[in-house]
Amino acid sequence: MAHAYGLLPFPLAHIGWAIGKMFRDWLDYRGGDGSIEVKNACDRIRNLFVTQEYGDRI
């Protein structure tokens, strides 16, 4: 919409590329496109085993 009103001095293709790049970077930072709740639960369980000295069992 901002491009349609001439507010952005970039070609439309560059805007699409930038949005895609930011989304892919966010996915990489997040750890993928899977469920973040499952990842967090697994991390908590793994941390519990390590802190309770069962780290050799994972």
PDB file with one MODEL, atoms N, CA, C and O in Angstrom:
MODEL        1
ATOM      1  N   MET A   1       0.819  -1.172   0.000  1.00  0.00           N
ATOM      2  CA  MET A   1       0.000   0.000   0.000  1.00  0.00           C
ATOM      3  C   MET A   1       0.878   1.256   0.000  1.00  0.00           C
ATOM      4  O   MET A   1       0.619   2.206  -0.739  1.00  0.00           O
ATOM      5  N   ALA A   2       1.908   1.245   0.830  1.00  0.00           N
ATOM      6  CA  ALA A   2       2.812   2.398   0.855  1.00  0.00           C
ATOM      7  C   ALA A   2       3.485   2.577  -0.497  1.00  0.00           C
ATOM      8  O   ALA A   2       3.720   3.705  -0.931  1.00  0.00           O
ATOM      9  N   HIS A   3       3.795   1.474  -1.161  1.00  0.00           N
ATOM     10  CA  HIS A   3       4.420   1.560  -2.480  1.00  0.00           C
ATOM     11  C   HIS A   3       3.439   2.146  -3.492  1.00  0.00           C
ATOM     12  O   HIS A   3       3.830   2.941  -4.347  1.00  0.00           O
ATOM     13  N   ALA A   4       2.183   1.761  -3.399  1.00  0.00           N
ATOM     14  CA  ALA A   4       1.167   2.262  -4.327  1.00  0.00           C
ATOM     15  C   ALA A   4       0.997   3.773  -4.219  1.00  0.00           C
ATOM     16  O   ALA A   4       0.678   4.431  -5.209  1.00  0.00           O
ATOM     17  N   TYR A   5       1.205   4.324  -3.040  1.00  0.00           N
ATOM     18  CA  TYR A   5       1.091   5.767  -2.845  1.00  0.00           C
ATOM     19  C   TYR A   5       2.406   6.498  -3.081  1.00  0.00           C
ATOM     20  O   TYR A   5       2.481   7.715  -2.912  1.00  0.00           O
ATOM     21  N   GLY A   6       3.437   5.764  -3.470  1.00  0.00           N
ATOM     22  CA  GLY A   6       4.718   6.390  -3.779  1.00  0.00           C
ATOM     23  C   GLY A   6       5.535   6.766  -2.563  1.00  0.00           C
ATOM     24  O   GLY A   6       6.427   7.609  -2.658  1.00  0.00           O
ATOM     25  N   LEU A   7       5.252   6.158  -1.419  1.00  0.00           N
ATOM     26  CA  LEU A   7       5.973   6.491  -0.190  1.00  0.00           C
ATOM     27  C   LEU A   7       7.313   5.775  -0.076  1.00  0.00           C
ATOM     28  O   LEU A   7       8.190   6.211   0.670  1.00  0.00           O
ATOM     29  N   LEU A   8       7.475   4.685  -0.807  1.00  0.00           N
ATOM     30  CA  LEU A   8       8.723   3.926  -0.755  1.00  0.00           C
ATOM     31  C   LEU A   8       9.476   4.094  -2.070  1.00  0.00           C
ATOM     32  O   LEU A   8       8.918   3.866  -3.144  1.00  0.00           O
ATOM     33  N   PRO A   9      10.734   4.489  -1.985  1.00  0.00           N
ATOM     34  CA  PRO A   9      11.498   4.745  -3.213  1.00  0.00           C
ATOM     35  C   PRO A   9      12.162   3.496  -3.787  1.00  0.00           C
ATOM     36  O   PRO A   9      13.199   3.598  -4.442  1.00  0.00           O
ATOM     37  N   PHE A  10      11.588   2.335  -3.553  1.00  0.00           N
ATOM     38  CA  PHE A  10      12.185   1.083  -4.010  1.00  0.00           C
ATOM     39  C   PHE A  10      11.260   0.414  -5.017  1.00  0.00           C
ATOM     40  O   PHE A  10      10.044   0.597  -4.960  1.00  0.00           O
ATOM     41  N   PRO A  11      11.828  -0.363  -5.941  1.00  0.00           N
ATOM     42  CA  PRO A  11      10.982  -1.172  -6.825  1.00  0.00           C
ATOM     43  C   PRO A  11      10.239  -2.235  -6.005  1.00  0.00           C
ATOM     44  O   PRO A  11      10.735  -2.700  -4.978  1.00  0.00           O
ATOM     45  N   LEU A  12       9.077  -2.601  -6.461  1.00  0.00           N
ATOM     46  CA  LEU A  12       8.246  -3.571  -5.754  1.00  0.00           C
ATOM     47  C   LEU A  12       8.969  -4.901  -5.550  1.00  0.00           C
ATOM     48  O   LEU A  12       8.783  -5.546  -4.518  1.00  0.00           O
ATOM     49  N   ALA A  13       9.784  -5.319  -6.507  1.00  0.00           N
ATOM     50  CA  ALA A  13      10.530  -6.580  -6.382  1.00  0.00           C
ATOM     51  C   ALA A  13      11.507  -6.528  -5.210  1.00  0.00           C
ATOM     52  O   ALA A  13      11.704  -7.535  -4.531  1.00  0.00           O
ATOM     53  N   HIS A  14      12.114  -5.385  -4.966  1.00  0.00           N
ATOM     54  CA  HIS A  14      13.053  -5.254  -3.847  1.00  0.00           C
ATOM     55  C   HIS A  14      12.323  -5.357  -2.512  1.00  0.00           C
ATOM     56  O   HIS A  14      12.842  -5.925  -1.551  1.00  0.00           O
ATOM     57  N   ILE A  15      11.133  -4.810  -2.467  1.00  0.00           N
ATOM     58  CA  ILE A  15      10.350  -4.869  -1.234  1.00  0.00           C
ATOM     59  C   ILE A  15       9.981  -6.319  -0.924  1.00  0.00           C
ATOM     60  O   ILE A  15      10.100  -6.761   0.219  1.00  0.00           O
ATOM     61  N   GLY A  16       9.538  -7.052  -1.930  1.00  0.00           N
ATOM     62  CA  GLY A  16       9.202  -8.464  -1.742  1.00  0.00           C
ATOM     63  C   GLY A  16      10.401  -9.275  -1.304  1.00  0.00           C
ATOM     64  O   GLY A  16      10.288 -10.144  -0.439  1.00  0.00           O
ATOM     65  N   TRP A  17      11.556  -8.994  -1.900  1.00  0.00           N
ATOM     66  CA  TRP A  17      12.786  -9.705  -1.521  1.00  0.00           C
ATOM     67  C   TRP A  17      13.127  -9.410  -0.057  1.00  0.00           C
ATOM     68  O   TRP A  17      13.471 -10.322   0.695  1.00  0.00           O
ATOM     69  N   ALA A  18      13.034  -8.139   0.351  1.00  0.00           N
ATOM     70  CA  ALA A  18      13.382  -7.750   1.723  1.00  0.00           C
ATOM     71  C   ALA A  18      12.446  -8.408   2.738  1.00  0.00           C
ATOM     72  O   ALA A  18      12.889  -8.870   3.789  1.00  0.00           O
ATOM     73  N   ILE A  19      11.166  -8.448   2.422  1.00  0.00           N
ATOM     74  CA  ILE A  19      10.207  -9.085   3.330  1.00  0.00           C
ATOM     75  C   ILE A  19      10.517 -10.573   3.463  1.00  0.00           C
ATOM     76  O   ILE A  19      10.504 -11.117   4.567  1.00  0.00           O
ATOM     77  N   GLY A  20      10.795 -11.228   2.341  1.00  0.00           N
ATOM     78  CA  GLY A  20      11.146 -12.647   2.377  1.00  0.00           C
ATOM     79  C   GLY A  20      12.412 -12.903   3.167  1.00  0.00           C
ATOM     80  O   GLY A  20      12.487 -13.867   3.928  1.00  0.00           O
ATOM     81  N   LYS A  21      13.415 -12.043   2.994  1.00  0.00           N
ATOM     82  CA  LYS A  21      14.689 -12.178   3.714  1.00  0.00           C
ATOM     83  C   LYS A  21      14.472 -12.031   5.214  1.00  0.00           C
ATOM     84  O   LYS A  21      15.003 -12.813   6.001  1.00  0.00           O
ATOM     85  N   MET A  22      13.691 -11.029   5.609  1.00  0.00           N
ATOM     86  CA  MET A  22      13.428 -10.832   7.036  1.00  0.00           C
ATOM     87  C   MET A  22      12.678 -12.023   7.624  1.00  0.00           C
ATOM     88  O   MET A  22      12.971 -12.448   8.741  1.00  0.00           O
ATOM     89  N   PHE A  23      11.716 -12.563   6.883  1.00  0.00           N
ATOM     90  CA  PHE A  23      10.963 -13.709   7.369  1.00  0.00           C
ATOM     91  C   PHE A  23      11.862 -14.930   7.527  1.00  0.00           C
ATOM     92  O   PHE A  23      11.783 -15.627   8.538  1.00  0.00           O
ATOM     93  N   ARG A  24      12.718 -15.198   6.535  1.00  0.00           N
ATOM     94  CA  ARG A  24      13.633 -16.349   6.624  1.00  0.00           C
ATOM     95  C   ARG A  24      14.613 -16.175   7.784  1.00  0.00           C
ATOM     96  O   ARG A  24      14.907 -17.136   8.496  1.00  0.00           O
ATOM     97  N   ASP A  25      15.119 -14.961   7.978  1.00  0.00           N
ATOM     98  CA  ASP A  25      16.021 -14.700   9.106  1.00  0.00           C
ATOM     99  C   ASP A  25      15.307 -14.927  10.437  1.00  0.00           C
ATOM    100  O   ASP A  25      15.886 -15.490  11.366  1.00  0.00           O
ATOM    101  N   TRP A  26      14.053 -14.490  10.528  1.00  0.00           N
ATOM    102  CA  TRP A  26      13.275 -14.685  11.747  1.00  0.00           C
ATOM    103  C   TRP A  26      13.068 -16.176  12.008  1.00  0.00           C
ATOM    104  O   TRP A  26      13.197 -16.636  13.142  1.00  0.00           O
ATOM    105  N   LEU A  27      12.742 -16.938  10.939  1.00  0.00           N
ATOM    106  CA  LEU A  27      12.569 -18.383  11.102  1.00  0.00           C
ATOM    107  C   LEU A  27      13.855 -19.044  11.580  1.00  0.00           C
ATOM    108  O   LEU A  27      13.818 -19.910  12.454  1.00  0.00           O
ATOM    109  N   ASP A  28      14.994 -18.646  11.015  1.00  0.00           N
ATOM    110  CA  ASP A  28      16.278 -19.203  11.452  1.00  0.00           C
ATOM    111  C   ASP A  28      16.534 -18.880  12.917  1.00  0.00           C
ATOM    112  O   ASP A  28      16.962 -19.749  13.677  1.00  0.00           O
ATOM    113  N   TYR A  29      16.277 -17.638  13.323  1.00  0.00           N
ATOM    114  CA  TYR A  29      16.483 -17.222  14.710  1.00  0.00           C
ATOM    115  C   TYR A  29      15.555 -17.999  15.648  1.00  0.00           C
ATOM    116  O   TYR A  29      15.946 -18.380  16.751  1.00  0.00           O
ATOM    117  N   ARG A  30      14.332 -18.223  15.197  1.00  0.00           N
ATOM    118  CA  ARG A  30      13.320 -18.924  15.989  1.00  0.00           C
ATOM    119  C   ARG A  30      13.623 -20.405  16.098  1.00  0.00           C
ATOM    120  O   ARG A  30      13.196 -21.056  17.052  1.00  0.00           O
ATOM    121  N   GLY A  31      14.351 -20.944  15.141  1.00  0.00           N
ATOM    122  CA  GLY A  31      14.709 -22.355  15.186  1.00  0.00           C
ATOM    123  C   GLY A  31      13.901 -23.216  14.236  1.00  0.00           C
ATOM    124  O   GLY A  31      13.834 -24.432  14.417  1.00  0.00           O
ATOM    125  N   GLY A  32      13.296 -22.627  13.242  1.00  0.00           N
ATOM    126  CA  GLY A  32      12.535 -23.387  12.257  1.00  0.00           C
ATOM    127  C   GLY A  32      11.062 -23.053  12.284  1.00  0.00           C
ATOM    128  O   GLY A  32      10.619 -22.154  12.999  1.00  0.00           O
ATOM    129  N   ASP A  33      10.308 -23.800  11.487  1.00  0.00           N
ATOM    130  CA  ASP A  33       8.885 -23.500  11.377  1.00  0.00           C
ATOM    131  C   ASP A  33       8.009 -24.455  12.183  1.00  0.00           C
ATOM    132  O   ASP A  33       6.790 -24.469  12.016  1.00  0.00           O
ATOM    133  N   GLY A  34       8.617 -25.244  13.045  1.00  0.00           N
ATOM    134  CA  GLY A  34       7.846 -26.155  13.886  1.00  0.00           C
ATOM    135  C   GLY A  34       7.219 -25.434  15.066  1.00  0.00           C
ATOM    136  O   GLY A  34       7.388 -24.228  15.246  1.00  0.00           O
ATOM    137  N   SER A  35       6.500 -26.192  15.853  1.00  0.00           N
ATOM    138  CA  SER A  35       5.817 -25.645  17.015  1.00  0.00           C
ATOM    139  C   SER A  35       6.834 -25.179  18.056  1.00  0.00           C
ATOM    140  O   SER A  35       7.656 -25.970  18.520  1.00  0.00           O
ATOM    141  N   ILE A  36       6.781 -23.923  18.415  1.00  0.00           N
ATOM    142  CA  ILE A  36       7.719 -23.371  19.402  1.00  0.00           C
ATOM    143  C   ILE A  36       7.406 -23.926  20.797  1.00  0.00           C
ATOM    144  O   ILE A  36       8.303 -24.042  21.633  1.00  0.00           O
ATOM    145  N   GLU A  37       6.129 -24.271  21.052  1.00  0.00           N
ATOM    146  CA  GLU A  37       5.757 -24.815  22.356  1.00  0.00           C
ATOM    147  C   GLU A  37       6.404 -26.177  22.580  1.00  0.00           C
ATOM    148  O   GLU A  37       6.882 -26.467  23.677  1.00  0.00           O
ATOM    149  N   VAL A  38       6.418 -27.007  21.548  1.00  0.00           N
ATOM    150  CA  VAL A  38       7.042 -28.329  21.660  1.00  0.00           C
ATOM    151  C   VAL A  38       8.539 -28.175  21.879  1.00  0.00           C
ATOM    152  O   VAL A  38       9.120 -28.867  22.715  1.00  0.00           O
ATOM    153  N   LYS A  39       9.167 -27.271  21.131  1.00  0.00           N
ATOM    154  CA  LYS A  39      10.604 -27.036  21.292  1.00  0.00           C
ATOM    155  C   LYS A  39      10.906 -26.561  22.711  1.00  0.00           C
ATOM    156  O   LYS A  39      11.850 -27.046  23.336  1.00  0.00           O
ATOM    157  N   ASN A  40      10.119 -25.624  23.224  1.00  0.00           N
ATOM    158  CA  ASN A  40      10.339 -25.116  24.581  1.00  0.00           C
ATOM    159  C   ASN A  40      10.152 -26.213  25.625  1.00  0.00           C
ATOM    160  O   ASN A  40      10.920 -26.286  26.584  1.00  0.00           O
ATOM    161  N   ALA A  41       9.148 -27.064  25.454  1.00  0.00           N
ATOM    162  CA  ALA A  41       8.920 -28.159  26.398  1.00  0.00           C
ATOM    163  C   ALA A  41      10.100 -29.126  26.390  1.00  0.00           C
ATOM    164  O   ALA A  41      10.558 -29.551  27.451  1.00  0.00           O
ATOM    165  N   CYS A  42      10.593 -29.473  25.211  1.00  0.00           N
ATOM    166  CA  CYS A  42      11.756 -30.372  25.116  1.00  0.00           C
ATOM    167  C   CYS A  42      12.985 -29.740  25.752  1.00  0.00           C
ATOM    168  O   CYS A  42      13.756 -30.419  26.430  1.00  0.00           O
ATOM    169  N   ASP A  43      13.170 -28.442  25.534  1.00  0.00           N
ATOM    170  CA  ASP A  43      14.310 -27.750  26.149  1.00  0.00           C
ATOM    171  C   ASP A  43      14.214 -27.785  27.669  1.00  0.00           C
ATOM    172  O   ASP A  43      15.221 -27.988  28.347  1.00  0.00           O
ATOM    173  N   ARG A  44      13.003 -27.589  28.214  1.00  0.00           N
ATOM    174  CA  ARG A  44      12.830 -27.624  29.671  1.00  0.00           C
ATOM    175  C   ARG A  44      13.106 -29.006  30.234  1.00  0.00           C
ATOM    176  O   ARG A  44      13.748 -29.140  31.276  1.00  0.00           O
ATOM    177  N   ILE A  45      12.625 -30.029  29.552  1.00  0.00           N
ATOM    178  CA  ILE A  45      12.863 -31.406  30.014  1.00  0.00           C
ATOM    179  C   ILE A  45      14.349 -31.730  29.952  1.00  0.00           C
ATOM    180  O   ILE A  45      14.897 -32.319  30.883  1.00  0.00           O
ATOM    181  N   ARG A  46      15.005 -31.347  28.856  1.00  0.00           N
ATOM    182  CA  ARG A  46      16.443 -31.584  28.715  1.00  0.00           C
ATOM    183  C   ARG A  46      17.203 -30.861  29.829  1.00  0.00           C
ATOM    184  O   ARG A  46      18.124 -31.426  30.419  1.00  0.00           O
ATOM    185  N   ASN A  47      16.821 -29.620  30.116  1.00  0.00           N
ATOM    186  CA  ASN A  47      17.470 -28.848  31.172  1.00  0.00           C
ATOM    187  C   ASN A  47      17.252 -29.502  32.534  1.00  0.00           C
ATOM    188  O   ASN A  47      18.156 -29.510  33.370  1.00  0.00           O
ATOM    189  N   LEU A  48      16.066 -30.047  32.761  1.00  0.00           N
ATOM    190  CA  LEU A  48      15.782 -30.734  34.019  1.00  0.00           C
ATOM    191  C   LEU A  48      16.709 -31.927  34.206  1.00  0.00           C
ATOM    192  O   LEU A  48      17.260 -32.119  35.290  1.00  0.00           O
ATOM    193  N   PHE A  49      16.887 -32.728  33.160  1.00  0.00           N
ATOM    194  CA  PHE A  49      17.783 -33.883  33.248  1.00  0.00           C
ATOM    195  C   PHE A  49      19.217 -33.447  33.527  1.00  0.00           C
ATOM    196  O   PHE A  49      19.907 -34.061  34.341  1.00  0.00           O
ATOM    197  N   VAL A  50      19.661 -32.398  32.860  1.00  0.00           N
ATOM    198  CA  VAL A  50      21.039 -31.931  33.048  1.00  0.00           C
ATOM    199  C   VAL A  50      21.233 -31.408  34.465  1.00  0.00           C
ATOM    200  O   VAL A  50      22.242 -31.712  35.102  1.00  0.00           O
ATOM    201  N   THR A  51      20.281 -30.625  34.967  1.00  0.00           N
ATOM    202  CA  THR A  51      20.440 -30.061  36.311  1.00  0.00           C
ATOM    203  C   THR A  51      20.278 -31.113  37.400  1.00  0.00           C
ATOM    204  O   THR A  51      20.769 -30.914  38.512  1.00  0.00           O
ATOM    205  N   GLN A  52      19.612 -32.214  37.120  1.00  0.00           N
ATOM    206  CA  GLN A  52      19.433 -33.280  38.100  1.00  0.00           C
ATOM    207  C   GLN A  52      20.476 -34.389  37.940  1.00  0.00           C
ATOM    208  O   GLN A  52      20.323 -35.482  38.485  1.00  0.00           O
ATOM    209  N   GLU A  53      21.520 -34.096  37.197  1.00  0.00           N
ATOM    210  CA  GLU A  53      22.660 -34.999  36.997  1.00  0.00           C
ATOM    211  C   GLU A  53      22.296 -36.276  36.241  1.00  0.00           C
ATOM    212  O   GLU A  53      22.890 -37.329  36.472  1.00  0.00           O
ATOM    213  N   TYR A  54      21.331 -36.180  35.347  1.00  0.00           N
ATOM    214  CA  TYR A  54      21.005 -37.298  34.469  1.00  0.00           C
ATOM    215  C   TYR A  54      21.429 -36.982  33.036  1.00  0.00           C
ATOM    216  O   TYR A  54      20.918 -37.578  32.087  1.00  0.00           O
ATOM    217  N   GLY A  55      22.347 -36.061  32.885  1.00  0.00           N
ATOM    218  CA  GLY A  55      22.788 -35.611  31.572  1.00  0.00           C
ATOM    219  C   GLY A  55      23.382 -36.706  30.717  1.00  0.00           C
ATOM    220  O   GLY A  55      23.363 -36.607  29.490  1.00  0.00           O
ATOM    221  N   ASP A  56      23.911 -37.750  31.336  1.00  0.00           N
ATOM    222  CA  ASP A  56      24.505 -38.844  30.565  1.00  0.00           C
ATOM    223  C   ASP A  56      23.437 -39.722  29.910  1.00  0.00           C
ATOM    224  O   ASP A  56      23.767 -40.600  29.113  1.00  0.00           O
ATOM    225  N   ARG A  57      22.177 -39.497  30.233  1.00  0.00           N
ATOM    226  CA  ARG A  57      21.098 -40.333  29.694  1.00  0.00           C
ATOM    227  C   ARG A  57      20.373 -39.694  28.518  1.00  0.00           C
ATOM    228  O   ARG A  57      19.429 -40.277  27.985  1.00  0.00           O
ATOM    229  N   ILE A  58      20.802 -38.499  28.104  1.00  0.00           N
ATOM    230  CA  ILE A  58      20.187 -37.885  26.917  1.00  0.00           C
ATOM    231  C   ILE A  58      21.131 -37.875  25.761  1.00  0.00           C
ATOM    232  O   ILE A  58      20.780 -37.396  24.682  1.00  0.00           O
TER     233      ILE A  58
ENDMDL
END
